[in-house]
Amino acid sequence: MRRAEPAGQEAAETLALRALAWLVGNEEILPLFLGATGSSAADLRGRAADPDFLVSVLDFLLMDDAWVIAFCDAAGYGYGDPAAARQALPGGAETHWT
């Protein structure tokens, strides 16, 4: 059963924490995340409650549709939920270039 789309910052942070846990458990993608963000294993533990760090988790996840699908299938979220969670976190409003 799919979860409801994140409705606020708390739900968005929960989804992002679950995404972080999914990344940590994925030995193929975790090194890519660490390299792309410049994070260390200590950062994963120490900054997990930091909304700015959680934004980087979702930004990374959203770079690849296959990652979004794999995470959502594993965690029971709808495919649009990570993007909705990203928008609910600080600085997450959609950018309009026009």
PDB file of C-alpha atoms in Angstrom:
ATOM      1  CA  MET A   1       0.000   0.000   0.000  1.00  0.00           C
ATOM      2  CA  ARG A   2       1.322   3.447  -0.930  1.00  0.00           C
ATOM      3  CA  ARG A   3       1.706   6.167   1.680  1.00  0.00           C
ATOM      4  CA  ALA A   4       0.004   9.526   1.310  1.00  0.00           C
ATOM      5  CA  GLU A   5       2.024  12.305  -0.286  1.00  0.00           C
ATOM      6  CA  PRO A   6       4.068  14.282   2.286  1.00  0.00           C
ATOM      7  CA  ALA A   7       1.923  17.118   3.606  1.00  0.00           C
ATOM      8  CA  GLY A   8       4.390  19.221   5.566  1.00  0.00           C
ATOM      9  CA  GLN A   9       7.953  19.654   6.664  1.00  0.00           C
ATOM     10  CA  GLU A  10       7.794  16.917   9.319  1.00  0.00           C
ATOM     11  CA  ALA A  11       6.481  14.335   6.837  1.00  0.00           C
ATOM     12  CA  ALA A  12       9.049  15.526   4.282  1.00  0.00           C
ATOM     13  CA  GLU A  13      11.861  15.086   6.798  1.00  0.00           C
ATOM     14  CA  THR A  14      10.616  11.589   7.610  1.00  0.00           C
ATOM     15  CA  LEU A  15      10.619  10.658   3.925  1.00  0.00           C
ATOM     16  CA  ALA A  16      14.113  12.141   3.514  1.00  0.00           C
ATOM     17  CA  LEU A  17      15.382  10.162   6.512  1.00  0.00           C
ATOM     18  CA  ARG A  18      13.965   7.004   4.984  1.00  0.00           C
ATOM     19  CA  ALA A  19      15.676   7.916   1.722  1.00  0.00           C
ATOM     20  CA  LEU A  20      18.949   8.385   3.601  1.00  0.00           C
ATOM     21  CA  ALA A  21      18.528   4.965   5.209  1.00  0.00           C
ATOM     22  CA  TRP A  22      17.846   3.492   1.762  1.00  0.00           C
ATOM     23  CA  LEU A  23      20.995   5.141   0.385  1.00  0.00           C
ATOM     24  CA  VAL A  24      23.103   3.849   3.283  1.00  0.00           C
ATOM     25  CA  GLY A  25      21.815   0.346   2.596  1.00  0.00           C
ATOM     26  CA  ASN A  26      22.656   0.545  -1.104  1.00  0.00           C
ATOM     27  CA  GLU A  27      26.340  -0.234  -1.595  1.00  0.00           C
ATOM     28  CA  GLU A  28      26.256   0.805  -5.266  1.00  0.00           C
ATOM     29  CA  ILE A  29      24.646   4.219  -4.802  1.00  0.00           C
ATOM     30  CA  LEU A  30      26.047   5.250  -1.398  1.00  0.00           C
ATOM     31  CA  PRO A  31      29.579   5.947  -2.722  1.00  0.00           C
ATOM     32  CA  LEU A  32      28.042   8.105  -5.468  1.00  0.00           C
ATOM     33  CA  PHE A  33      26.120  10.091  -2.859  1.00  0.00           C
ATOM     34  CA  LEU A  34      29.182  10.532  -0.662  1.00  0.00           C
ATOM     35  CA  GLY A  35      31.253  11.657  -3.642  1.00  0.00           C
ATOM     36  CA  ALA A  36      28.610  13.989  -5.037  1.00  0.00           C
ATOM     37  CA  THR A  37      27.933  15.693  -1.716  1.00  0.00           C
ATOM     38  CA  GLY A  38      31.404  15.530  -0.197  1.00  0.00           C
ATOM     39  CA  SER A  39      29.840  13.873   2.846  1.00  0.00           C
ATOM     40  CA  SER A  40      31.527  11.371   5.110  1.00  0.00           C
ATOM     41  CA  ALA A  41      30.121   8.493   7.131  1.00  0.00           C
ATOM     42  CA  ALA A  42      30.269  10.783  10.174  1.00  0.00           C
ATOM     43  CA  ASP A  43      28.166  13.349   8.317  1.00  0.00           C
ATOM     44  CA  LEU A  44      25.502  10.720   7.683  1.00  0.00           C
ATOM     45  CA  ARG A  45      25.121  10.201  11.412  1.00  0.00           C
ATOM     46  CA  GLY A  46      25.764  13.734  12.606  1.00  0.00           C
ATOM     47  CA  ARG A  47      23.675  15.650  10.109  1.00  0.00           C
ATOM     48  CA  ALA A  48      20.724  13.296   9.632  1.00  0.00           C
ATOM     49  CA  ALA A  49      18.429  15.664  11.564  1.00  0.00           C
ATOM     50  CA  ASP A  50      19.608  18.751   9.644  1.00  0.00           C
ATOM     51  CA  PRO A  51      16.961  19.863   7.104  1.00  0.00           C
ATOM     52  CA  ASP A  52      19.690  21.271   4.836  1.00  0.00           C
ATOM     53  CA  PHE A  53      21.400  17.875   4.737  1.00  0.00           C
ATOM     54  CA  LEU A  54      18.068  16.157   4.083  1.00  0.00           C
ATOM     55  CA  VAL A  55      17.580  18.497   1.129  1.00  0.00           C
ATOM     56  CA  SER A  56      20.864  17.203  -0.312  1.00  0.00           C
ATOM     57  CA  VAL A  57      19.632  13.628   0.148  1.00  0.00           C
ATOM     58  CA  LEU A  58      16.461  14.330  -1.813  1.00  0.00           C
ATOM     59  CA  ASP A  59      18.268  16.399  -4.442  1.00  0.00           C
ATOM     60  CA  PHE A  60      20.615  13.472  -5.017  1.00  0.00           C
ATOM     61  CA  LEU A  61      17.813  10.900  -5.111  1.00  0.00           C
ATOM     62  CA  LEU A  62      15.838  12.993  -7.588  1.00  0.00           C
ATOM     63  CA  MET A  63      18.756  13.009 -10.046  1.00  0.00           C
ATOM     64  CA  ASP A  64      17.818   9.564 -11.358  1.00  0.00           C
ATOM     65  CA  ASP A  65      14.321   8.241 -11.994  1.00  0.00           C
ATOM     66  CA  ALA A  66      15.534   4.666 -11.427  1.00  0.00           C
ATOM     67  CA  TRP A  67      16.676   5.619  -7.915  1.00  0.00           C
ATOM     68  CA  VAL A  68      13.330   7.295  -7.187  1.00  0.00           C
ATOM     69  CA  ILE A  69      11.460   4.225  -8.368  1.00  0.00           C
ATOM     70  CA  ALA A  70      13.676   1.829  -6.404  1.00  0.00           C
ATOM     71  CA  PHE A  71      13.386   3.892  -3.220  1.00  0.00           C
ATOM     72  CA  CYS A  72       9.632   4.368  -3.518  1.00  0.00           C
ATOM     73  CA  ASP A  73       9.062   0.683  -4.256  1.00  0.00           C
ATOM     74  CA  ALA A  74      11.194  -0.298  -1.254  1.00  0.00           C
ATOM     75  CA  ALA A  75       9.682   2.247   1.141  1.00  0.00           C
ATOM     76  CA  GLY A  76       6.075   2.193  -0.045  1.00  0.00           C
ATOM     77  CA  TYR A  77       5.883   5.774  -1.310  1.00  0.00           C
ATOM     78  CA  GLY A  78       4.310   7.056  -4.497  1.00  0.00           C
ATOM     79  CA  TYR A  79       6.757   8.081  -7.213  1.00  0.00           C
ATOM     80  CA  GLY A  80       5.893  11.770  -6.833  1.00  0.00           C
ATOM     81  CA  ASP A  81       6.383  11.801  -3.070  1.00  0.00           C
ATOM     82  CA  PRO A  82      10.142  12.508  -3.011  1.00  0.00           C
ATOM     83  CA  ALA A  83       9.675  15.604  -5.211  1.00  0.00           C
ATOM     84  CA  ALA A  84       6.764  16.741  -3.033  1.00  0.00           C
ATOM     85  CA  ALA A  85       8.895  16.215   0.064  1.00  0.00           C
ATOM     86  CA  ARG A  86      11.703  18.232  -1.499  1.00  0.00           C
ATOM     87  CA  GLN A  87       9.301  21.108  -2.085  1.00  0.00           C
ATOM     88  CA  ALA A  88       8.158  20.976   1.547  1.00  0.00           C
ATOM     89  CA  LEU A  89      11.700  21.396   2.879  1.00  0.00           C
ATOM     90  CA  PRO A  90      13.466  24.760   3.205  1.00  0.00           C
ATOM     91  CA  GLY A  91      14.418  26.164  -0.193  1.00  0.00           C
ATOM     92  CA  GLY A  92      12.329  23.583  -1.967  1.00  0.00           C
ATOM     93  CA  ALA A  93       9.900  25.827  -3.797  1.00  0.00           C
ATOM     94  CA  GLU A  94       9.903  25.218  -7.506  1.00  0.00           C
ATOM     95  CA  THR A  95      12.086  27.569  -9.486  1.00  0.00           C
ATOM     96  CA  HIS A  96      10.329  29.363 -12.317  1.00  0.00           C
ATOM     97  CA  TRP A  97      12.792  30.588 -14.917  1.00  0.00           C
ATOM     98  CA  THR A  98      10.337  32.800 -16.773  1.00  0.00           C
TER      99      THR A  98
END
